CSV table of C-alpha atoms in Angstrom, one decimal:
chain,number,residue,atom,x,y,z
A,5,ASP,CA,-29.4,14.5,-11.4
A,6,THR,CA,-25.4,14.5,-9.7
A,7,ASN,CA,-22.4,14.0,-12.2
A,8,PHE,CA,-19.5,13.1,-9.2
A,9,GLU,CA,-16.0,12.2,-10.1
A,10,TYR,CA,-13.4,11.1,-7.5
A,11,SER,CA,-9.9,10.6,-8.2
A,12,SER,CA,-6.5,9.6,-6.0
A,13,TYR,CA,-3.5,9.0,-6.4
A,14,SER,CA,-0.1,7.7,-4.0
A,15,ILE,CA,3.5,8.7,-4.3
A,16,SER,CA,4.9,5.8,-1.1
A,17,THR,CA,8.5,5.3,-0.3
A,18,GLY,CA,9.4,2.3,2.4
A,19,LEU,CA,11.7,-0.3,3.7
A,20,LYS,CA,10.9,-4.2,3.9
A,21,LEU,CA,12.3,-6.6,6.4
A,22,THR,CA,11.9,-10.2,5.1
A,23,THR,CA,13.2,-13.4,7.3
A,24,THR,CA,15.0,-15.8,5.9
A,25,PRO,CA,13.8,-15.1,1.4
A,26,TYR,CA,14.9,-18.0,0.3
A,27,LYS,CA,12.9,-20.8,1.9
A,28,GLN,CA,9.9,-22.0,1.6
A,29,PHE,CA,7.7,-19.7,3.5
A,30,SER,CA,9.2,-16.5,4.8
A,31,GLY,CA,7.5,-12.8,6.9
A,32,PHE,CA,8.3,-9.4,6.9
A,33,THR,CA,7.1,-6.1,7.1
A,34,ARG,CA,7.0,-2.8,5.7
A,35,ALA,CA,6.6,0.5,7.2
A,36,GLY,CA,7.5,3.7,5.0
A,37,VAL,CA,5.5,7.4,4.6
A,38,GLY,CA,4.3,9.2,1.3
A,39,VAL,CA,1.8,11.6,0.5
A,40,THR,CA,-1.9,11.3,-1.0
A,41,ASN,CA,-3.5,13.1,-3.6
A,42,PHE,CA,-7.5,13.7,-3.4
A,43,SER,CA,-9.8,15.2,-6.3
A,44,THR,CA,-13.7,15.4,-7.0
A,45,ASP,CA,-15.9,17.0,-9.8
A,46,SER,CA,-19.0,17.9,-8.8
A,47,ASN,CA,-21.7,19.3,-11.4
A,48,GLY,CA,-18.6,21.3,-12.3
A,49,ILE,CA,-17.6,22.4,-8.9
A,50,SER,CA,-13.9,21.2,-7.7
A,51,ASP,CA,-11.7,20.5,-5.1
A,52,SER,CA,-9.1,19.2,-4.6
A,53,ALA,CA,-6.4,18.2,-1.4
A,54,SER,CA,-3.4,16.5,0.2
A,55,ARG,CA,-2.4,14.1,3.0
A,56,ASN,CA,0.6,13.2,3.9
A,57,GLN,CA,0.9,9.4,5.2
A,58,ALA,CA,2.8,5.8,6.2
A,59,TYR,CA,1.8,2.8,6.3
A,60,LEU,CA,3.0,-0.4,8.2
A,61,GLY,CA,2.4,-3.8,6.4
A,62,LEU,CA,3.0,-7.6,7.8
A,63,GLY,CA,2.8,-10.0,5.8
A,64,ALA,CA,3.2,-13.9,5.0
A,65,SER,CA,4.9,-15.1,1.9
A,66,TYR,CA,5.1,-18.4,0.0
A,67,ARG,CA,7.9,-19.7,-2.5
A,68,LEU,CA,6.1,-21.5,-4.9
A,69,THR,CA,9.7,-22.0,-7.3
A,70,GLN,CA,13.0,-19.6,-7.5
A,71,ASN,CA,11.7,-16.7,-9.1
A,72,GLN,CA,7.3,-17.3,-7.7
A,73,PHE,CA,5.6,-16.3,-4.5
A,74,PHE,CA,2.7,-15.9,-3.0
A,75,SER,CA,2.1,-13.4,-0.8
A,76,PHE,CA,-0.7,-12.4,1.6
A,77,GLU,CA,0.3,-9.1,3.6
A,78,TYR,CA,-2.2,-6.0,5.6
A,79,HIS,CA,-1.2,-2.5,5.1
A,80,GLN,CA,-2.8,0.0,7.4
A,81,VAL,CA,-2.4,3.6,6.3
A,82,HIS,CA,-2.5,6.9,9.0
A,83,TYR,CA,-3.6,9.6,6.1
A,84,PHE,CA,-2.5,12.5,8.5
A,85,ASP,CA,-2.3,16.8,7.9
A,86,LEU,CA,0.8,17.6,9.3
A,87,LYS,CA,-0.1,21.8,9.7
A,88,ASP,CA,-3.2,20.5,12.3
A,89,ALA,CA,-1.4,17.0,13.8
A,90,ALA,CA,-3.4,15.2,14.4
A,91,ILE,CA,-4.8,11.7,12.2
A,92,ASP,CA,-7.3,12.3,10.1
A,93,GLU,CA,-8.0,8.7,8.7
A,94,ASN,CA,-6.9,5.0,9.2
A,95,ASN,CA,-7.7,2.2,6.6
A,96,GLY,CA,-7.0,-1.1,6.6
A,97,SER,CA,-5.7,-3.4,3.5
A,98,VAL,CA,-5.7,-7.0,2.6
A,99,PHE,CA,-3.8,-7.9,-0.7
A,100,LEU,CA,-2.8,-11.1,-2.2
A,101,THR,CA,0.1,-11.0,-4.6
A,102,TYR,CA,1.0,-13.2,-7.1
A,103,GLN,CA,5.3,-12.3,-7.6
A,104,GLN,CA,7.0,-13.5,-10.7
A,105,TYR,CA,11.0,-12.6,-10.7
A,106,ILE,CA,12.7,-11.8,-14.3
A,107,ARG,CA,16.0,-13.2,-14.3
């Protein structure tokens, strides 16, 4: 009988470049860096680790109204260890996002 818990959180910052943001269709790219912290607890034995990360994303937006958008985006995240100068893991994600700007 095993009791296992896993948790993580990431803090990142980056830059997003958008083509023609005021037109109905636009494309964008984003890139940034950050840190991800992982922790596990298995039957009372805890462990934690911290990994640096870099990410790159490509996407497209569709404008519904002046303040509403749908976006489709692909992110590729690389987790790496600065001491060993090695990439530990690559992780790809796809996002479908609805955005509402409040004025």
